[in-house]
Amino acid sequence: SQQEDAAVFLGDGTATYGSITGILAAVNSVAGPGKISAAAGSAANWTAVTLANLRSMTGVLPTYAESNAKFYCSKNFYHSVVAAKLDALSGNGFNDIANASTNNPTLFGYPVVFVQGMTNTAAGTTATPLVAFGDLKKATILGDRRMARIQVSDQYAFNTDEIVYRLTERIGFVCHDKGTVSAAGGVVVLNRLT
């Protein structure tokens, strides 16, 4: 599942990701409103990202993709940046503050899903994706080309007296609603900015 997540979110179309172009690369391939730049300085340090940057993602997402929309980011980004910004609100009665540190955090009323393959370091380069927001059911298709298959061999590592297990699976994936130059698709992406 870790390799699946990497391909679905980070895939760049190379063999490393099974020739899959993931969500982040697909959305960023279109110079449209779904490709959002964070605050200046976020390339050097992600703490420059503001709640307004994150809120702008909710405003750009089309209405049809809103009912099941979620934020997707690394756990480290969420707790280092988002939770810290919410803490700085100094006691405002916003429900998201109450849910920020639970196992099921929310932001602006939308669930947050941790994707550990996403950017996990404070410093980075311009245009590196930090957060995705949208409804993956409306914007993507994940096809199971061959179900998970487990094979066992007691011959492969015979000389070390071990049994070897191998699990293989074949999937296909496409982000079919990445947006156009004039309209955001079912997923939008927030990128670092110098």
Short mmCIF file of N, CA and C in Angstrom, two decimals:
data_model
loop_
_atom_site.label_atom_id
_atom_site.label_comp_id
_atom_site.label_asym_id
_atom_site.label_seq_id
_atom_site.Cartn_x
_atom_site.Cartn_y
_atom_site.Cartn_z
N SER A 1 0.82 -1.20 0.00
CA SER A 1 0.00 0.00 0.00
C SER A 1 0.86 1.26 0.00
N GLN A 2 2.07 1.17 0.58
CA GLN A 2 2.95 2.34 0.59
C GLN A 2 3.37 2.71 -0.84
N GLN A 3 3.67 1.71 -1.65
CA GLN A 3 4.05 1.97 -3.04
C GLN A 3 2.86 2.49 -3.83
N GLU A 4 1.67 1.99 -3.53
CA GLU A 4 0.45 2.49 -4.18
C GLU A 4 0.25 3.97 -3.88
N ASP A 5 0.36 4.33 -2.59
CA ASP A 5 0.21 5.74 -2.20
C ASP A 5 1.24 6.60 -2.89
N ALA A 6 2.48 6.12 -2.98
CA ALA A 6 3.54 6.90 -3.64
C ALA A 6 3.19 7.12 -5.10
N ALA A 7 2.73 6.08 -5.79
CA ALA A 7 2.39 6.20 -7.21
C ALA A 7 1.19 7.13 -7.40
N VAL A 8 0.16 6.97 -6.57
CA VAL A 8 -1.07 7.75 -6.73
C VAL A 8 -0.85 9.24 -6.43
N PHE A 9 -0.04 9.55 -5.44
CA PHE A 9 0.18 10.96 -5.10
C PHE A 9 1.42 11.54 -5.77
N LEU A 10 2.53 10.82 -5.78
CA LEU A 10 3.81 11.38 -6.23
C LEU A 10 4.21 10.97 -7.64
N GLY A 11 3.52 10.01 -8.22
CA GLY A 11 3.92 9.46 -9.51
C GLY A 11 4.23 10.51 -10.56
N ASP A 12 5.36 10.32 -11.26
CA ASP A 12 5.78 11.26 -12.30
C ASP A 12 5.81 10.62 -13.69
N GLY A 13 5.21 9.46 -13.81
CA GLY A 13 5.14 8.78 -15.11
C GLY A 13 6.34 7.89 -15.40
N THR A 14 7.30 7.81 -14.49
CA THR A 14 8.50 6.99 -14.71
C THR A 14 8.28 5.58 -14.18
N ALA A 15 9.22 4.69 -14.49
CA ALA A 15 9.14 3.30 -14.04
C ALA A 15 9.16 3.19 -12.52
N THR A 16 9.77 4.14 -11.84
CA THR A 16 9.80 4.13 -10.37
C THR A 16 8.40 4.03 -9.81
N TYR A 17 7.44 4.66 -10.48
CA TYR A 17 6.05 4.68 -10.02
C TYR A 17 5.15 3.85 -10.93
N GLY A 18 5.71 2.86 -11.59
CA GLY A 18 4.90 1.99 -12.46
C GLY A 18 4.31 2.72 -13.63
N SER A 19 4.99 3.75 -14.13
CA SER A 19 4.55 4.58 -15.25
C SER A 19 3.25 5.32 -14.95
N ILE A 20 2.96 5.52 -13.67
CA ILE A 20 1.75 6.23 -13.26
C ILE A 20 2.06 7.70 -13.01
N THR A 21 1.23 8.58 -13.56
CA THR A 21 1.32 10.00 -13.26
C THR A 21 0.31 10.27 -12.14
N GLY A 22 0.83 10.66 -10.99
CA GLY A 22 0.00 10.84 -9.80
C GLY A 22 -0.77 12.15 -9.79
N ILE A 23 -1.52 12.32 -8.73
CA ILE A 23 -2.39 13.48 -8.57
C ILE A 23 -1.60 14.79 -8.61
N LEU A 24 -0.53 14.87 -7.84
CA LEU A 24 0.22 16.12 -7.73
C LEU A 24 0.82 16.53 -9.08
N ALA A 25 1.43 15.59 -9.78
CA ALA A 25 2.02 15.90 -11.08
C ALA A 25 0.94 16.23 -12.11
N ALA A 26 -0.18 15.52 -12.07
CA ALA A 26 -1.26 15.76 -13.03
C ALA A 26 -1.84 17.16 -12.87
N VAL A 27 -2.16 17.54 -11.63
CA VAL A 27 -2.74 18.87 -11.40
C VAL A 27 -1.71 19.95 -11.72
N ASN A 28 -0.46 19.73 -11.33
CA ASN A 28 0.57 20.74 -11.59
C ASN A 28 0.96 20.85 -13.06
N SER A 29 0.53 19.90 -13.88
CA SER A 29 0.84 19.97 -15.31
C SER A 29 -0.05 20.97 -16.04
N VAL A 30 -1.08 21.45 -15.36
CA VAL A 30 -2.01 22.42 -15.95
C VAL A 30 -1.79 23.78 -15.28
N ALA A 31 -1.51 24.79 -16.09
CA ALA A 31 -1.32 26.15 -15.55
C ALA A 31 -2.68 26.82 -15.39
N GLY A 32 -3.42 26.35 -14.39
CA GLY A 32 -4.76 26.89 -14.17
C GLY A 32 -4.99 27.20 -12.71
N PRO A 33 -6.23 27.52 -12.34
CA PRO A 33 -6.54 27.92 -10.97
C PRO A 33 -6.38 26.80 -9.94
N GLY A 34 -6.29 25.55 -10.37
CA GLY A 34 -6.10 24.44 -9.45
C GLY A 34 -4.68 24.29 -8.96
N LYS A 35 -3.77 25.02 -9.56
CA LYS A 35 -2.35 25.01 -9.18
C LYS A 35 -2.10 26.31 -8.39
N ILE A 36 -2.12 26.20 -7.06
CA ILE A 36 -2.08 27.37 -6.19
C ILE A 36 -0.70 27.53 -5.58
N SER A 37 -0.20 28.75 -5.53
CA SER A 37 1.09 29.02 -4.90
C SER A 37 0.87 29.49 -3.47
N ALA A 38 1.68 28.95 -2.56
CA ALA A 38 1.62 29.34 -1.15
C ALA A 38 2.29 30.71 -1.00
N ALA A 39 2.36 31.18 0.23
CA ALA A 39 2.97 32.48 0.52
C ALA A 39 4.44 32.50 0.13
N ALA A 40 4.93 33.68 -0.22
CA ALA A 40 6.35 33.84 -0.55
C ALA A 40 7.18 33.38 0.64
N GLY A 41 8.27 32.69 0.36
CA GLY A 41 9.15 32.19 1.40
C GLY A 41 8.85 30.76 1.81
N SER A 42 7.76 30.17 1.30
CA SER A 42 7.40 28.81 1.68
C SER A 42 8.35 27.77 1.10
N ALA A 43 9.12 28.13 0.08
CA ALA A 43 10.12 27.20 -0.44
C ALA A 43 11.25 27.04 0.57
N ALA A 44 11.64 28.13 1.21
CA ALA A 44 12.72 28.08 2.20
C ALA A 44 12.25 27.45 3.51
N ASN A 45 10.99 27.75 3.89
CA ASN A 45 10.47 27.23 5.15
C ASN A 45 8.94 27.17 5.07
N TRP A 46 8.40 25.98 5.24
CA TRP A 46 6.96 25.83 5.07
C TRP A 46 6.13 26.55 6.12
N THR A 47 6.75 27.07 7.16
CA THR A 47 5.99 27.83 8.14
C THR A 47 5.47 29.15 7.56
N ALA A 48 5.94 29.52 6.37
CA ALA A 48 5.42 30.72 5.69
C ALA A 48 4.01 30.50 5.14
N VAL A 49 3.59 29.23 5.02
CA VAL A 49 2.24 28.94 4.55
C VAL A 49 1.24 29.49 5.57
N THR A 50 0.19 30.13 5.07
CA THR A 50 -0.82 30.74 5.95
C THR A 50 -2.14 29.97 5.89
N LEU A 51 -2.98 30.21 6.88
CA LEU A 51 -4.32 29.62 6.83
C LEU A 51 -5.09 30.15 5.62
N ALA A 52 -4.81 31.39 5.24
CA ALA A 52 -5.46 31.97 4.05
C ALA A 52 -5.06 31.19 2.79
N ASN A 53 -3.80 30.75 2.71
CA ASN A 53 -3.37 29.92 1.57
C ASN A 53 -4.21 28.64 1.51
N LEU A 54 -4.37 28.01 2.65
CA LEU A 54 -5.14 26.76 2.71
C LEU A 54 -6.62 27.01 2.43
N ARG A 55 -7.14 28.10 2.96
CA ARG A 55 -8.55 28.44 2.73
C ARG A 55 -8.81 28.74 1.25
N SER A 56 -7.83 29.32 0.57
CA SER A 56 -8.02 29.62 -0.86
C SER A 56 -8.25 28.35 -1.67
N MET A 57 -7.73 27.22 -1.18
CA MET A 57 -7.95 25.95 -1.87
C MET A 57 -9.43 25.58 -1.84
N THR A 58 -10.09 25.85 -0.72
CA THR A 58 -11.52 25.50 -0.61
C THR A 58 -12.36 26.38 -1.51
N GLY A 59 -11.92 27.63 -1.73
CA GLY A 59 -12.67 28.54 -2.58
C GLY A 59 -12.57 28.21 -4.05
N VAL A 60 -11.45 27.63 -4.46
CA VAL A 60 -11.20 27.32 -5.87
C VAL A 60 -11.84 26.00 -6.29
N LEU A 61 -11.99 25.08 -5.35
CA LEU A 61 -12.53 23.76 -5.67
C LEU A 61 -13.96 23.88 -6.18
N PRO A 62 -14.28 23.25 -7.31
CA PRO A 62 -15.66 23.31 -7.84
C PRO A 62 -16.67 22.70 -6.87
N THR A 63 -17.87 23.18 -6.90
CA THR A 63 -18.93 22.72 -6.00
C THR A 63 -19.17 21.22 -6.12
N TYR A 64 -19.11 20.66 -7.33
CA TYR A 64 -19.39 19.23 -7.50
C TYR A 64 -18.40 18.34 -6.76
N ALA A 65 -17.23 18.85 -6.41
CA ALA A 65 -16.20 18.05 -5.73
C ALA A 65 -16.13 18.35 -4.24
N GLU A 66 -17.10 19.09 -3.74
CA GLU A 66 -17.01 19.55 -2.35
C GLU A 66 -17.59 18.58 -1.32
N SER A 67 -18.57 17.78 -1.67
CA SER A 67 -19.27 16.97 -0.67
C SER A 67 -18.38 15.93 0.00
N ASN A 68 -17.37 15.41 -0.69
CA ASN A 68 -16.48 14.40 -0.12
C ASN A 68 -15.03 14.90 -0.11
N ALA A 69 -14.84 16.20 -0.14
CA ALA A 69 -13.50 16.77 -0.23
C ALA A 69 -12.72 16.56 1.06
N LYS A 70 -11.41 16.37 0.92
CA LYS A 70 -10.51 16.19 2.05
C LYS A 70 -9.20 16.90 1.74
N PHE A 71 -8.49 17.27 2.80
CA PHE A 71 -7.12 17.77 2.66
C PHE A 71 -6.18 16.57 2.74
N TYR A 72 -5.15 16.55 1.90
CA TYR A 72 -4.14 15.48 1.90
C TYR A 72 -2.77 16.12 2.09
N CYS A 73 -2.08 15.74 3.16
CA CYS A 73 -0.74 16.28 3.43
C CYS A 73 0.01 15.32 4.34
N SER A 74 1.29 15.59 4.55
CA SER A 74 2.05 14.75 5.47
C SER A 74 1.66 15.09 6.90
N LYS A 75 1.81 14.13 7.78
CA LYS A 75 1.51 14.34 9.20
C LYS A 75 2.40 15.42 9.77
N ASN A 76 3.66 15.42 9.36
CA ASN A 76 4.61 16.43 9.85
C ASN A 76 4.18 17.83 9.42
N PHE A 77 3.76 18.01 8.17
CA PHE A 77 3.30 19.32 7.70
C PHE A 77 2.09 19.76 8.51
N TYR A 78 1.14 18.86 8.71
CA TYR A 78 -0.07 19.24 9.43
C TYR A 78 0.25 19.72 10.84
N HIS A 79 1.04 18.95 11.57
CA HIS A 79 1.30 19.31 12.96
C HIS A 79 2.31 20.45 13.10
N SER A 80 3.24 20.58 12.16
CA SER A 80 4.24 21.66 12.24
C SER A 80 3.71 22.99 11.74
N VAL A 81 2.81 22.96 10.78
CA VAL A 81 2.33 24.19 10.16
C VAL A 81 0.87 24.46 10.51
N VAL A 82 -0.02 23.57 10.11
CA VAL A 82 -1.46 23.82 10.27
C VAL A 82 -1.85 23.91 11.74
N ALA A 83 -1.48 22.91 12.53
CA ALA A 83 -1.85 22.93 13.96
C ALA A 83 -1.23 24.13 14.66
N ALA A 84 0.00 24.49 14.28
CA ALA A 84 0.65 25.65 14.89
C ALA A 84 -0.11 26.93 14.55
N LYS A 85 -0.59 27.06 13.31
CA LYS A 85 -1.37 28.25 12.92
C LYS A 85 -2.70 28.29 13.68
N LEU A 86 -3.32 27.12 13.87
CA LEU A 86 -4.57 27.07 14.62
C LEU A 86 -4.34 27.43 16.09
N ASP A 87 -3.22 26.94 16.66
CA ASP A 87 -2.87 27.30 18.04
C ASP A 87 -2.72 28.81 18.19
N ALA A 88 -2.18 29.45 17.16
CA ALA A 88 -1.92 30.89 17.22
C ALA A 88 -3.19 31.73 17.15
N LEU A 89 -4.33 31.10 16.90
CA LEU A 89 -5.60 31.84 16.86
C LEU A 89 -6.04 32.27 18.26
N SER A 90 -5.34 31.85 19.27
CA SER A 90 -5.52 32.31 20.65
C SER A 90 -6.92 32.16 21.19
N GLY A 91 -7.45 30.95 21.11
CA GLY A 91 -8.69 30.66 21.80
C GLY A 91 -9.96 30.99 21.06
N ASN A 92 -9.88 31.32 19.78
CA ASN A 92 -11.12 31.54 19.03
C ASN A 92 -11.96 30.27 19.09
N GLY A 93 -13.26 30.39 19.07
CA GLY A 93 -14.16 29.25 19.20
C GLY A 93 -14.39 28.49 17.92
N PHE A 94 -13.40 28.30 17.13
CA PHE A 94 -13.51 27.64 15.85
C PHE A 94 -13.43 26.13 16.06
N ASN A 95 -14.41 25.36 15.58
CA ASN A 95 -14.44 23.92 15.81
C ASN A 95 -13.18 23.20 15.38
N ASP A 96 -12.52 23.69 14.34
CA ASP A 96 -11.31 23.02 13.86
C ASP A 96 -10.20 23.02 14.90
N ILE A 97 -10.18 24.01 15.77
CA ILE A 97 -9.16 24.03 16.80
C ILE A 97 -9.36 22.84 17.74
N ALA A 98 -10.61 22.56 18.08
CA ALA A 98 -10.91 21.44 18.98
C ALA A 98 -10.52 20.11 18.35
N ASN A 99 -10.62 19.99 17.04
CA ASN A 99 -10.32 18.73 16.35
C ASN A 99 -8.90 18.65 15.82
N ALA A 100 -8.12 19.68 15.97
CA ALA A 100 -6.80 19.74 15.34
C ALA A 100 -5.86 18.67 15.83
N SER A 101 -5.94 18.28 17.09
CA SER A 101 -4.97 17.33 17.64
C SER A 101 -5.55 15.94 17.84
N THR A 102 -6.70 15.63 17.29
CA THR A 102 -7.29 14.31 17.43
C THR A 102 -6.72 13.37 16.37
N ASN A 103 -7.15 12.11 16.43
CA ASN A 103 -6.74 11.14 15.40
C ASN A 103 -7.44 11.39 14.08
N ASN A 104 -8.50 12.17 14.10
CA ASN A 104 -9.26 12.50 12.89
C ASN A 104 -9.35 14.01 12.75
N PRO A 105 -8.24 14.67 12.45
CA PRO A 105 -8.27 16.13 12.40
C PRO A 105 -9.10 16.65 11.24
N THR A 106 -9.58 17.88 11.41
CA THR A 106 -10.29 18.57 10.34
C THR A 106 -9.69 19.95 10.17
N LEU A 107 -9.93 20.52 9.03
CA LEU A 107 -9.51 21.89 8.75
C LEU A 107 -10.63 22.56 7.95
N PHE A 108 -11.15 23.66 8.45
CA PHE A 108 -12.28 24.36 7.83
C PHE A 108 -13.48 23.44 7.63
N GLY A 109 -13.61 22.43 8.51
CA GLY A 109 -14.72 21.50 8.44
C GLY A 109 -14.48 20.30 7.54
N TYR A 110 -13.35 20.24 6.87
CA TYR A 110 -13.02 19.12 5.98
C TYR A 110 -12.04 18.18 6.66
N PRO A 111 -12.19 16.87 6.47
CA PRO A 111 -11.24 15.92 7.06
C PRO A 111 -9.83 16.11 6.49
N VAL A 112 -8.83 15.79 7.31
CA VAL A 112 -7.44 15.81 6.87
C VAL A 112 -6.95 14.37 6.83
N VAL A 113 -6.37 13.96 5.70
CA VAL A 113 -5.83 12.61 5.53
C VAL A 113 -4.32 12.73 5.43
N PHE A 114 -3.61 11.95 6.25
CA PHE A 114 -2.15 11.99 6.23
C PHE A 114 -1.61 11.07 5.15
N VAL A 115 -0.76 11.64 4.29
CA VAL A 115 -0.09 10.89 3.23
C VAL A 115 1.40 11.07 3.48
N GLN A 116 2.03 10.07 4.07
CA GLN A 116 3.41 10.24 4.50
C GLN A 116 4.40 10.37 3.35
N GLY A 117 4.02 10.00 2.16
CA GLY A 117 4.91 10.18 1.01
C GLY A 117 5.01 11.63 0.56
N MET A 118 4.08 12.46 0.99
CA MET A 118 4.10 13.86 0.58
C MET A 118 5.20 14.61 1.33
N THR A 119 5.49 15.82 0.89
CA THR A 119 6.57 16.63 1.44
C THR A 119 6.59 16.57 2.96
N ASN A 120 7.76 16.19 3.49
CA ASN A 120 7.89 15.95 4.92
C ASN A 120 8.98 16.80 5.57
N THR A 121 9.52 17.76 4.84
CA THR A 121 10.60 18.60 5.37
C THR A 121 10.22 20.08 5.23
N ALA A 122 10.69 20.87 6.18
CA ALA A 122 10.35 22.30 6.21
C ALA A 122 10.92 23.06 5.02
N ALA A 123 12.14 22.74 4.62
CA ALA A 123 12.78 23.43 3.49
C ALA A 123 12.60 22.60 2.22
N GLY A 124 12.46 23.29 1.10
CA GLY A 124 12.29 22.58 -0.17
C GLY A 124 12.56 23.51 -1.33
N THR A 125 12.02 23.18 -2.48
CA THR A 125 12.23 23.98 -3.68
C THR A 125 10.89 24.54 -4.17
N THR A 126 10.96 25.59 -4.96
CA THR A 126 9.77 26.20 -5.51
C THR A 126 8.97 25.19 -6.32
N ALA A 127 7.68 25.27 -6.23
CA ALA A 127 6.71 24.45 -6.96
C ALA A 127 6.59 23.03 -6.41
N THR A 128 7.23 22.72 -5.28
CA THR A 128 7.04 21.42 -4.64
C THR A 128 5.66 21.41 -3.98
N PRO A 129 4.83 20.41 -4.28
CA PRO A 129 3.50 20.36 -3.68
C PRO A 129 3.56 20.11 -2.17
N LEU A 130 2.73 20.82 -1.42
CA LEU A 130 2.64 20.65 0.03
C LEU A 130 1.33 19.99 0.44
N VAL A 131 0.25 20.39 -0.20
CA VAL A 131 -1.09 19.94 0.19
C VAL A 131 -1.95 19.75 -1.05
N ALA A 132 -2.77 18.72 -1.04
CA ALA A 132 -3.79 18.54 -2.07
C ALA A 132 -5.15 18.63 -1.37
N PHE A 133 -6.15 19.10 -2.09
CA PHE A 133 -7.50 19.22 -1.53
C PHE A 133 -8.51 18.88 -2.61
N GLY A 134 -9.44 18.00 -2.29
CA GLY A 134 -10.47 17.68 -3.25
C GLY A 134 -11.12 16.35 -2.96
N ASP A 135 -11.90 15.90 -3.93
CA ASP A 135 -12.63 14.64 -3.83
C ASP A 135 -12.00 13.66 -4.81
N LEU A 136 -11.23 12.72 -4.29
CA LEU A 136 -10.54 11.76 -5.15
C LEU A 136 -11.51 10.85 -5.89
N LYS A 137 -12.69 10.63 -5.33
CA LYS A 137 -13.68 9.80 -6.01
C LYS A 137 -14.21 10.48 -7.27
N LYS A 138 -14.21 11.80 -7.28
CA LYS A 138 -14.70 12.53 -8.46
C LYS A 138 -13.58 12.82 -9.46
N ALA A 139 -12.33 12.88 -8.99
CA ALA A 139 -11.24 13.34 -9.85
C ALA A 139 -10.32 12.23 -10.34
N THR A 140 -10.38 11.05 -9.74
CA THR A 140 -9.42 10.00 -10.08
C THR A 140 -10.10 8.65 -10.24
N ILE A 141 -9.38 7.74 -10.88
CA ILE A 141 -9.83 6.36 -10.99
C ILE A 141 -8.64 5.47 -10.66
N LEU A 142 -8.84 4.53 -9.75
CA LEU A 142 -7.84 3.53 -9.40
C LEU A 142 -8.40 2.18 -9.83
N GLY A 143 -7.72 1.56 -10.78
CA GLY A 143 -8.17 0.27 -11.28
C GLY A 143 -7.30 -0.85 -10.76
N ASP A 144 -7.92 -1.91 -10.34
CA ASP A 144 -7.20 -3.08 -9.84
C ASP A 144 -7.03 -4.03 -11.03
N ARG A 145 -5.85 -3.99 -11.63
CA ARG A 145 -5.62 -4.81 -12.83
C ARG A 145 -5.42 -6.27 -12.48
N ARG A 146 -4.84 -6.53 -11.33
CA ARG A 146 -4.72 -7.89 -10.82
C ARG A 146 -4.73 -7.80 -9.30
N MET A 147 -5.60 -8.54 -8.68
CA MET A 147 -5.71 -8.55 -7.22
C MET A 147 -4.37 -8.92 -6.60
N ALA A 148 -4.21 -8.59 -5.33
CA ALA A 148 -2.99 -8.95 -4.61
C ALA A 148 -2.83 -10.47 -4.63
N ARG A 149 -1.60 -10.89 -4.95
CA ARG A 149 -1.30 -12.32 -5.04
C ARG A 149 -0.11 -12.61 -4.14
N ILE A 150 -0.28 -13.57 -3.24
CA ILE A 150 0.79 -13.96 -2.32
C ILE A 150 1.34 -15.30 -2.76
N GLN A 151 2.67 -15.36 -2.86
CA GLN A 151 3.34 -16.60 -3.22
C GLN A 151 4.36 -16.93 -2.14
N VAL A 152 4.55 -18.23 -1.90
CA VAL A 152 5.46 -18.70 -0.86
C VAL A 152 6.46 -19.65 -1.49
N SER A 153 7.73 -19.54 -1.06
CA SER A 153 8.75 -20.45 -1.53
C SER A 153 9.63 -20.89 -0.37
N ASP A 154 9.78 -22.21 -0.24
CA ASP A 154 10.73 -22.72 0.75
C ASP A 154 12.03 -23.14 0.05
N GLN A 155 12.11 -22.89 -1.26
CA GLN A 155 13.29 -23.25 -2.04
C GLN A 155 14.25 -22.08 -2.24
N TYR A 156 13.72 -20.87 -2.39
CA TYR A 156 14.52 -19.70 -2.73
C TYR A 156 15.64 -19.44 -1.74
N ALA A 157 15.36 -19.53 -0.45
CA ALA A 157 16.38 -19.27 0.59
C ALA A 157 16.68 -20.56 1.35
N PHE A 158 16.75 -21.65 0.61
CA PHE A 158 16.98 -22.97 1.21
C PHE A 158 18.24 -23.02 2.07
N ASN A 159 19.32 -22.41 1.59
CA ASN A 159 20.60 -22.48 2.31
C ASN A 159 20.59 -21.69 3.62
N THR A 160 19.61 -20.83 3.85
CA THR A 160 19.53 -20.08 5.11
C THR A 160 18.35 -20.55 5.96
N ASP A 161 17.71 -21.64 5.51
CA ASP A 161 16.61 -22.23 6.25
C ASP A 161 15.47 -21.23 6.48
N GLU A 162 15.12 -20.49 5.42
CA GLU A 162 14.07 -19.48 5.50
C GLU A 162 12.96 -19.76 4.49
N ILE A 163 11.80 -19.24 4.79
CA ILE A 163 10.68 -19.27 3.85
C ILE A 163 10.49 -17.85 3.35
N VAL A 164 10.33 -17.69 2.05
CA VAL A 164 10.22 -16.37 1.43
C VAL A 164 8.78 -16.17 0.94
N TYR A 165 8.26 -14.99 1.26
CA TYR A 165 6.92 -14.60 0.80
C TYR A 165 7.05 -13.46 -0.20
N ARG A 166 6.20 -13.50 -1.21
CA ARG A 166 6.19 -12.41 -2.20
C ARG A 166 4.73 -12.02 -2.46
N LEU A 167 4.48 -10.71 -2.39
CA LEU A 167 3.15 -10.19 -2.67
C LEU A 167 3.26 -9.28 -3.88
N THR A 168 2.46 -9.52 -4.89
CA THR A 168 2.44 -8.66 -6.07
C THR A 168 1.01 -8.24 -6.37
N GLU A 169 0.92 -7.11 -7.03
CA GLU A 169 -0.38 -6.56 -7.40
C GLU A 169 -0.16 -5.65 -8.60
N ARG A 170 -1.14 -5.53 -9.45
CA ARG A 170 -1.06 -4.61 -10.59
C ARG A 170 -2.23 -3.66 -10.51
N ILE A 171 -1.92 -2.37 -10.61
CA ILE A 171 -2.97 -1.35 -10.58
C ILE A 171 -2.81 -0.41 -11.77
N GLY A 172 -3.85 0.29 -12.05
CA GLY A 172 -3.82 1.39 -13.01
C GLY A 172 -4.43 2.60 -12.33
N PHE A 173 -3.96 3.79 -12.67
CA PHE A 173 -4.46 4.99 -12.01
C PHE A 173 -4.42 6.15 -13.00
N VAL A 174 -5.44 6.99 -12.92
CA VAL A 174 -5.44 8.22 -13.72
C VAL A 174 -6.20 9.31 -12.96
N CYS A 175 -5.63 10.51 -13.00
CA CYS A 175 -6.32 11.69 -12.48
C CYS A 175 -6.99 12.33 -13.69
N HIS A 176 -8.26 12.02 -13.90
CA HIS A 176 -8.96 12.44 -15.12
C HIS A 176 -9.58 13.84 -15.01
N ASP A 177 -9.64 14.37 -13.79
CA ASP A 177 -10.24 15.70 -13.62
C ASP A 177 -9.23 16.62 -12.95
N LYS A 178 -8.17 16.93 -13.70
CA LYS A 178 -7.08 17.75 -13.16
C LYS A 178 -7.29 19.24 -13.41
N GLY A 179 -8.35 19.59 -14.08
CA GLY A 179 -8.65 20.99 -14.35
C GLY A 179 -8.16 21.43 -15.72
N THR A 180 -8.47 22.68 -16.05
CA THR A 180 -8.05 23.29 -17.31
C THR A 180 -7.38 24.62 -16.99
N VAL A 181 -6.96 25.33 -18.02
CA VAL A 181 -6.33 26.64 -17.79
C VAL A 181 -7.33 27.65 -17.24
N SER A 182 -8.63 27.39 -17.38
CA SER A 182 -9.61 28.36 -16.90
C SER A 182 -10.45 27.87 -15.71
N ALA A 183 -10.36 26.57 -15.36
CA ALA A 183 -11.18 26.05 -14.26
C ALA A 183 -10.43 24.96 -13.50
N ALA A 184 -10.56 24.98 -12.18
CA ALA A 184 -9.96 23.94 -11.34
C ALA A 184 -10.73 22.64 -11.53
N GLY A 185 -10.05 21.53 -11.34
CA GLY A 185 -10.69 20.22 -11.42
C GLY A 185 -11.14 19.76 -10.04
N GLY A 186 -11.34 18.46 -9.90
CA GLY A 186 -11.82 17.88 -8.65
C GLY A 186 -10.80 17.83 -7.54
N VAL A 187 -9.53 18.16 -7.85
CA VAL A 187 -8.46 18.23 -6.87
C VAL A 187 -7.63 19.47 -7.18
N VAL A 188 -7.25 20.21 -6.14
CA VAL A 188 -6.37 21.37 -6.29
C VAL A 188 -5.13 21.15 -5.43
N VAL A 189 -4.03 21.80 -5.79
CA VAL A 189 -2.75 21.57 -5.12
C VAL A 189 -2.13 22.89 -4.70
N LEU A 190 -1.60 22.93 -3.47
CA LEU A 190 -0.88 24.08 -2.95
C LEU A 190 0.62 23.80 -3.03
N ASN A 191 1.35 24.66 -3.74
CA ASN A 191 2.78 24.47 -3.97
C ASN A 191 3.61 25.51 -3.24
N ARG A 192 4.86 25.16 -2.96
CA ARG A 192 5.80 26.11 -2.35
C ARG A 192 6.09 27.26 -3.32
N LEU A 193 6.50 28.40 -2.77
CA LEU A 193 6.87 29.57 -3.57
C LEU A 193 8.13 30.20 -2.96
N THR A 194 9.03 30.64 -3.83
CA THR A 194 10.27 31.26 -3.37
C THR A 194 10.01 32.54 -2.62
#
